[in-house]
Short mmCIF file of C-alpha atoms in Angstrom, two decimals:
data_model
loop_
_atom_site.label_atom_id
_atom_site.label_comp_id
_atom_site.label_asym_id
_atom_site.label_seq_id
_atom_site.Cartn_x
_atom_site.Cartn_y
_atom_site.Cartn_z
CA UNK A 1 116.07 -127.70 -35.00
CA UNK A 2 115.67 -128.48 -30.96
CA UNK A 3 116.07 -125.37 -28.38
CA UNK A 4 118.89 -126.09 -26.34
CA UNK A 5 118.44 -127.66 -22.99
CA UNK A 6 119.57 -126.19 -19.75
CA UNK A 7 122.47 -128.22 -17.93
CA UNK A 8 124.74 -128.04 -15.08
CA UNK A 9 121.98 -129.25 -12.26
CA UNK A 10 119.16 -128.05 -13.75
CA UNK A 11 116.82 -131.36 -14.68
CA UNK A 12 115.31 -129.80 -18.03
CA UNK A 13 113.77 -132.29 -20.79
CA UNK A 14 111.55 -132.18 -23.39
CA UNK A 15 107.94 -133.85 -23.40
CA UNK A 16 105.09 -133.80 -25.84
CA UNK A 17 101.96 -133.33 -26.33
CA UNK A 18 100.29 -135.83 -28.29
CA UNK A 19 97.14 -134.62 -30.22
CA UNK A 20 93.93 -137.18 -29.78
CA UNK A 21 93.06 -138.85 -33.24
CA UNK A 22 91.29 -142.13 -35.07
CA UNK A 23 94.17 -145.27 -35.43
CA UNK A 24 94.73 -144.22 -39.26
CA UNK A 25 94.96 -140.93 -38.73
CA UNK A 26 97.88 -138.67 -39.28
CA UNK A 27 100.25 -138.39 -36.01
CA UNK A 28 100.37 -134.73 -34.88
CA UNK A 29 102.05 -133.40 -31.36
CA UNK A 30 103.52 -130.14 -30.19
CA UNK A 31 107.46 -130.46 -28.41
CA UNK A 32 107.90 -128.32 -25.36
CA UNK A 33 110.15 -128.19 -22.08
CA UNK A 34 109.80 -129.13 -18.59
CA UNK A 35 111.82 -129.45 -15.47
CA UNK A 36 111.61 -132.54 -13.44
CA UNK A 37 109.99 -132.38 -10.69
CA UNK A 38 107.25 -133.70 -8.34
CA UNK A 39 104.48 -131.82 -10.51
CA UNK A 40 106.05 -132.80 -13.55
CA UNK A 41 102.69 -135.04 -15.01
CA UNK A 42 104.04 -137.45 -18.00
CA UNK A 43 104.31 -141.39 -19.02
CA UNK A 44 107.41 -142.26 -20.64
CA UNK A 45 107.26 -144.63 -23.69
CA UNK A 46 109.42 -148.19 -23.59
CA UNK A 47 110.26 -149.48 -26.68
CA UNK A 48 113.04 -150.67 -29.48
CA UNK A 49 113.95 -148.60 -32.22
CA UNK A 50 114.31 -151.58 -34.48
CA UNK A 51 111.74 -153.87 -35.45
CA UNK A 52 111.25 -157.49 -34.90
CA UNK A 53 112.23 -157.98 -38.55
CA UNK A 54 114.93 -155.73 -38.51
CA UNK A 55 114.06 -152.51 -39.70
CA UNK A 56 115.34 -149.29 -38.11
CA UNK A 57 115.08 -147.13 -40.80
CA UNK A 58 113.16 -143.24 -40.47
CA UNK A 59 110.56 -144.43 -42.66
CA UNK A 60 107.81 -142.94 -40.79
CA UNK A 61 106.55 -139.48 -40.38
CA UNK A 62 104.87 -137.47 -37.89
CA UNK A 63 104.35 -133.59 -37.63
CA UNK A 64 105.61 -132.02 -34.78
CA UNK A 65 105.34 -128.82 -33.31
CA UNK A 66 104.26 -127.67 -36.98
CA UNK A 67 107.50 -129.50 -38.72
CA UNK A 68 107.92 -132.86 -40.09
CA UNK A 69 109.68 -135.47 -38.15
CA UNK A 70 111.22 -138.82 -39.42
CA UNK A 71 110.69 -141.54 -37.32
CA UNK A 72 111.17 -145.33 -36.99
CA UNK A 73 108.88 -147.59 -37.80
CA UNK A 74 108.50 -148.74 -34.41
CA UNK A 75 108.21 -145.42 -33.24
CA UNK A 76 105.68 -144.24 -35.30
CA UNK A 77 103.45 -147.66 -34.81
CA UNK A 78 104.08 -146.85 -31.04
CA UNK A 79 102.57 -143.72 -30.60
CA UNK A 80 99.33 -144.82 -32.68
CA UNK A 81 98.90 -147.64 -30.94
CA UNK A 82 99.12 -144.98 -27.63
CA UNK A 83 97.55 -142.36 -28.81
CA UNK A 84 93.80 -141.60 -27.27
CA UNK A 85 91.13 -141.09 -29.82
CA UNK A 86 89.17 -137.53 -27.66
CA UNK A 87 92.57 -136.22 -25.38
CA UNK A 88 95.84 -135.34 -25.47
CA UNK A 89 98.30 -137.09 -23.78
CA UNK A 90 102.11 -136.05 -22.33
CA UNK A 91 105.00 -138.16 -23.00
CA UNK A 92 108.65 -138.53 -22.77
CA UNK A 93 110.22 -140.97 -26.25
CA UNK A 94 113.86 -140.39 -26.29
CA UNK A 95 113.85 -140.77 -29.92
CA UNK A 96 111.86 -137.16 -29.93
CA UNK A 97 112.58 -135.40 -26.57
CA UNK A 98 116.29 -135.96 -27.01
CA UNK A 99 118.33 -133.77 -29.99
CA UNK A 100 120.22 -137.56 -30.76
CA UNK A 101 122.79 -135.59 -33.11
CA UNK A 102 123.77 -133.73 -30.27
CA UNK A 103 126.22 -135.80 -28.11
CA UNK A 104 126.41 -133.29 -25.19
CA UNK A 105 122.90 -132.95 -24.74
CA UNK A 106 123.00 -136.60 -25.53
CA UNK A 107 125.37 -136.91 -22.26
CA UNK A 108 123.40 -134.71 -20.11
CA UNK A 109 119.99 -136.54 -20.68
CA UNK A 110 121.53 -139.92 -20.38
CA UNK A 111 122.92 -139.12 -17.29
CA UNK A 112 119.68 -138.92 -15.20
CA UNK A 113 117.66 -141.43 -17.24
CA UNK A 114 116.80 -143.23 -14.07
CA UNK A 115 114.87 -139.81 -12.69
CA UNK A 116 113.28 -139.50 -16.22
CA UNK A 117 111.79 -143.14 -15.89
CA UNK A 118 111.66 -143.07 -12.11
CA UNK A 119 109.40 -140.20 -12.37
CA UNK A 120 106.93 -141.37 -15.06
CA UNK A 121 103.43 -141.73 -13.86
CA UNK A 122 103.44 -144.70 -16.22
CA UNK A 123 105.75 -146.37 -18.50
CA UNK A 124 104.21 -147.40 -22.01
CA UNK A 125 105.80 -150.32 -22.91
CA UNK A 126 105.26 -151.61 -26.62
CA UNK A 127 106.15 -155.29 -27.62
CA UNK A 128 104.76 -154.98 -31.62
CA UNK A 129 102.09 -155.49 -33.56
CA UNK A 130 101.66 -159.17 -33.15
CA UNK A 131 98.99 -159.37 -29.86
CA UNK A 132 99.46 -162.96 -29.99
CA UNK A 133 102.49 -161.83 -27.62
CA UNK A 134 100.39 -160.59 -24.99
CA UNK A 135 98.10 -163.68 -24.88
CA UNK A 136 100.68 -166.00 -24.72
CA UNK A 137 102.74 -163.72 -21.93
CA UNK A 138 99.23 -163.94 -19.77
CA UNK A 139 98.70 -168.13 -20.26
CA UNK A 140 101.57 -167.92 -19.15
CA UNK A 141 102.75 -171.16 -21.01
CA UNK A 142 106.56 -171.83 -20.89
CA UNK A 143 106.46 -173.36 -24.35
CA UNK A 144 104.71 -169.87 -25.64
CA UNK A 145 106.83 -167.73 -23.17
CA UNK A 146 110.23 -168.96 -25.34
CA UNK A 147 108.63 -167.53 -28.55
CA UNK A 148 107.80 -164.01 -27.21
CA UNK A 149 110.83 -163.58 -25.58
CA UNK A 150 112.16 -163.50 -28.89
CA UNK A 151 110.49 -160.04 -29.20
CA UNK A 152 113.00 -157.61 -29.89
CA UNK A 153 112.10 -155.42 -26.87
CA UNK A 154 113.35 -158.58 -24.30
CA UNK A 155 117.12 -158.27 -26.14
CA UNK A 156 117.40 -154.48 -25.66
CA UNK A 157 119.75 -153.38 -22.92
CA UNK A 158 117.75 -150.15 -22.24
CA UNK A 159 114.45 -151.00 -21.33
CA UNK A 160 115.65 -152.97 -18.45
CA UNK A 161 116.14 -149.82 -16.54
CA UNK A 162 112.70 -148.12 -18.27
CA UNK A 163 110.99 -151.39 -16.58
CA UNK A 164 113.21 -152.26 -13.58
CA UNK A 165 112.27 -148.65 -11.80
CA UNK A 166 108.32 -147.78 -13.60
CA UNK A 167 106.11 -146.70 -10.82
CA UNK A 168 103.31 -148.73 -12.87
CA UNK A 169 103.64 -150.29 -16.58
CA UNK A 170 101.41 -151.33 -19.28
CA UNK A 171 102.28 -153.71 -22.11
CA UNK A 172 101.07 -152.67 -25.41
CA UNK A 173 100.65 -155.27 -28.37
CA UNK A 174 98.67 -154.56 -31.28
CA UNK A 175 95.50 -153.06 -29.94
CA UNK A 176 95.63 -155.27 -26.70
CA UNK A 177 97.11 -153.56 -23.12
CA UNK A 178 97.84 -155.29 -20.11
CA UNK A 179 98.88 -154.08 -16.58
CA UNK A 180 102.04 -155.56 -15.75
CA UNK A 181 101.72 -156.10 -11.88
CA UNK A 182 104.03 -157.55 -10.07
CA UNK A 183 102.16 -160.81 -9.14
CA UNK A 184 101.46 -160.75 -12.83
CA UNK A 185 105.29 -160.80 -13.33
CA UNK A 186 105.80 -163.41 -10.36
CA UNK A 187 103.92 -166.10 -12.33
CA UNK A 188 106.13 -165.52 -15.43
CA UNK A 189 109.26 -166.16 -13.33
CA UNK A 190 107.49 -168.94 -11.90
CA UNK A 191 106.69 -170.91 -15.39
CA UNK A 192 110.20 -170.16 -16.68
CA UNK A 193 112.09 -171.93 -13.71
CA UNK A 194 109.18 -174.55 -13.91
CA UNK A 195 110.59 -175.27 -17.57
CA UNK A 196 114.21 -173.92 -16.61
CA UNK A 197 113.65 -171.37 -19.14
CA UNK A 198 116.17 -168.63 -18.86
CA UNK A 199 114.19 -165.24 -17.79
CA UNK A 200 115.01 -162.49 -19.55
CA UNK A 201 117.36 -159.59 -18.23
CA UNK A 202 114.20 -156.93 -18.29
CA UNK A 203 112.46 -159.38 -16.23
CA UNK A 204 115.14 -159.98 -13.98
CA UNK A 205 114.05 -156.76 -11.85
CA UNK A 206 110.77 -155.46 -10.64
CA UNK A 207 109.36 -152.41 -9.57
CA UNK A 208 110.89 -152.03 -6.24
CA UNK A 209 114.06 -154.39 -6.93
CA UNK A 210 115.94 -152.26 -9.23
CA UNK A 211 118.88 -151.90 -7.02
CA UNK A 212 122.15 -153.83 -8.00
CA UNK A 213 124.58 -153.15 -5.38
CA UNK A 214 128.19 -154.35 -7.61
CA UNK A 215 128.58 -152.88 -10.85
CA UNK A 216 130.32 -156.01 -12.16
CA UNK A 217 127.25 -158.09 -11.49
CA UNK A 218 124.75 -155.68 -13.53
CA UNK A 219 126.73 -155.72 -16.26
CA UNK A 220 126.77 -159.72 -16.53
CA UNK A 221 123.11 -159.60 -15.88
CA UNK A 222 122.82 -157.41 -18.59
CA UNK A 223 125.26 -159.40 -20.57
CA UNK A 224 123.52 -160.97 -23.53
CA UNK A 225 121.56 -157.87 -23.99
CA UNK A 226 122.09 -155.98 -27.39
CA UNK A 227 122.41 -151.72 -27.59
CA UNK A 228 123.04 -149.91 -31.26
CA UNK A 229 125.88 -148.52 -29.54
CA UNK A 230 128.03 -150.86 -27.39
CA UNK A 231 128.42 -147.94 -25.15
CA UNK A 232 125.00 -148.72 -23.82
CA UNK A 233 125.93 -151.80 -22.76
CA UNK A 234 127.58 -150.15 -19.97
CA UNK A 235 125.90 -146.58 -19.52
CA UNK A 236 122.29 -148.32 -19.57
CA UNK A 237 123.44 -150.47 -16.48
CA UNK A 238 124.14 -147.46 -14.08
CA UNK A 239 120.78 -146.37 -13.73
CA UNK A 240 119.82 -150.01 -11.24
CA UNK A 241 123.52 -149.77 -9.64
CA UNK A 242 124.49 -148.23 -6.27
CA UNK A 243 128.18 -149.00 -7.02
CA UNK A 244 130.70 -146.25 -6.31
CA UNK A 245 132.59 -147.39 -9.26
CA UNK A 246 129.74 -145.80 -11.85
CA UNK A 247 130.76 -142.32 -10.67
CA UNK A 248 134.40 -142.69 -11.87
CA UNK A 249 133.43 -143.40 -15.57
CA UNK A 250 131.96 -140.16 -17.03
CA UNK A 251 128.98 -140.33 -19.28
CA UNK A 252 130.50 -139.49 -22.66
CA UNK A 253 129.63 -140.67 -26.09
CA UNK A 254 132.52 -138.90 -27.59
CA UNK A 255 134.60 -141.42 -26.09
CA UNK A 256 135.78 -144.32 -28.25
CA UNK A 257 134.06 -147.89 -26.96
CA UNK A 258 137.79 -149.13 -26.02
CA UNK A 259 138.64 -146.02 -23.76
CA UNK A 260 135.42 -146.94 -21.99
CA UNK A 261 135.23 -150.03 -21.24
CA UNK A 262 138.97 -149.98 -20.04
CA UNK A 263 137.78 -146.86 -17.63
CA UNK A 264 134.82 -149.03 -16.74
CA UNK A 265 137.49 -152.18 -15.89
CA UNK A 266 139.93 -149.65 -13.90
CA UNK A 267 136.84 -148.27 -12.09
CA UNK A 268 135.44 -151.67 -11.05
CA UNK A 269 139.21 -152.72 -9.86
CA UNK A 270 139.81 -150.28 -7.76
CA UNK A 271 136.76 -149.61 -5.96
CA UNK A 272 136.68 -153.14 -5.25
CA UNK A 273 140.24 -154.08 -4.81
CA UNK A 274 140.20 -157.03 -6.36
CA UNK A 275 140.68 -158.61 -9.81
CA UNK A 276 137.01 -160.01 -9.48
CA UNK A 277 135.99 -159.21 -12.98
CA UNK A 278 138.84 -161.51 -14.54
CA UNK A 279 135.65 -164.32 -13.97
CA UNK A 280 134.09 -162.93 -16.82
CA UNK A 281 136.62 -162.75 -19.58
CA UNK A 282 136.29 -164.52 -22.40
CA UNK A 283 139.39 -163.86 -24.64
CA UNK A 284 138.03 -166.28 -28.09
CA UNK A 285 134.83 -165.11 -27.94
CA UNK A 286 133.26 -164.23 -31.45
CA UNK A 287 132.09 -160.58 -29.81
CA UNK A 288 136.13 -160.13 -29.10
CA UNK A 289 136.85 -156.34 -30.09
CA UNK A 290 139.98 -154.98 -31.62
CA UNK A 291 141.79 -153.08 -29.02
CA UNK A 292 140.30 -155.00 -25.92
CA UNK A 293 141.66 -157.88 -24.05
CA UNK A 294 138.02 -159.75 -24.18
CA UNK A 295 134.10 -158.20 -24.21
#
């Protein structure tokens, strides 16, 4: 049972506390609120909630704040692999810090995502298990690069924000970390249009070039991306975009997917006058919904 969150203007979230411990032991951390703001210490945790293989399932538990917590898989092998073994350390997960049956607080949190990540000393960013991904990502071998951007994390329409605006990231693989610089992420743009290998869309953006000035054009960037709710698609976008057009499609997850993407359409039509976006439709496209022209 989560404490309600403040709203209106008011920049409350939850963080926790995770306990120290040894990799096997049990995962224990305490939930608590803070405001956002400059003194507001924390590193916010990148991630999918769904594992290479496919599971998403709450298989996992954890104790928190004295209660037991289902989590996924991923999530739970996250915050071990995280986890220091002598101090505590503060984090935002969204799986955790956000009541997810709740879609108002789920529309109030969503709406200033960018601050949450923005605001992150660091963001923990965790590939899997396998840390033949992070040796491969540092050789920086096209041939190798193809296979770990296969990594579920690369097709997830969220983290491109989480990465795009990070004041500093790590990569965590297994038990392997790695600073993710941006000369470090120059040379992996660098083999992939060596080998014409298409970069992926988190990689498309940089700390410091997270700015898309047309809405239309972050959502085709962000295109081939995949979200659990096609919602997402759209909503995880407007966190990198300056574009007007954003402001006219409320954050709502009550909405059906239909109402907003034809809100998102409208928006993008009349703030730029134009029937621009008609570029991008696809009308026999296997991802056609019911009830929309083309997606």
């Amino acid at each position: 049972t989560y404490r309600s969150l403040e709203r209106g203007h008011a920049k409350e979230i939850r963080l926790i506390q995770l306990h120290p411990g040894e990799f096997d032991d049990p995962i224990n951390c305490d939930i608590f609120h803070a405001h956002l703001t400059a003194d507001t210490k924390y590193e916010a945790l990148s991630y999918a909630w769904t594992t290479d293989d496919g599971d998403a399932s709450f298989s996992e538990v954890i104790q928190c704040s004295g209660r037991l917590l289902d989590v996924t898989n991923n999530c739970f092998a996250a915050l071990r692999r995280i986890r220091d073994e002598s101090i505590s350390r503060i984090l935002w997960v969204d799986a955790i810090c956000i009541d997810q049956s709740n879609v108002k607080e789920r529309n109030h949190q969503v709406g200033f995502m960018r601050d949450i990540y923005s605001q992150a000393e660091q963001v923990d960013i965790y590939l899997g298990e396998d840390e033949q991904y992070l040796f491969m990502i540092q050789l920086c071998d096209p041939s190798q690069l193809q296979s770990v951007f296969k990594c579920r994390w690369f097709t997830r329409v969220w983290v491109i924000q989480e990465y795009a605006i990070a004041n500093q990231s790590i990569i965590v693989s297994g038990a392997v970390q790695v600073s993710l610089s941006g000369h470090f992420l120059w040379k992996i743009r660098r083999a992939c249009q060596r080998r014409c290998i298409e970069i992926p869309a988190p990689f498309y953006w940089g700390p410091g070039e997270s700015r898309v000035s047309c809405l239309l054009d972050g959502l085709q960037s962000a295109r081939g991306c995949l979200s659990t709710d096609p919602k997402d698609k759209a909503f995880a976008v407007f966190g990198i975009v300056e574009d007007t057009a954003k402001s006219m499609v409320p954050i709502d997850y009550s909405r059906s997917v239909e109402e907003t993407f034809t809100r998102i359409a409208a928006s993008i039509i009349y703030r730029g006058s134009d029937l621009g976006l008609l570029r991008y439709c696809f009308p026999f496209t296997k991802t056609r919904r019911k009830g929309l022209f083309s997606f």
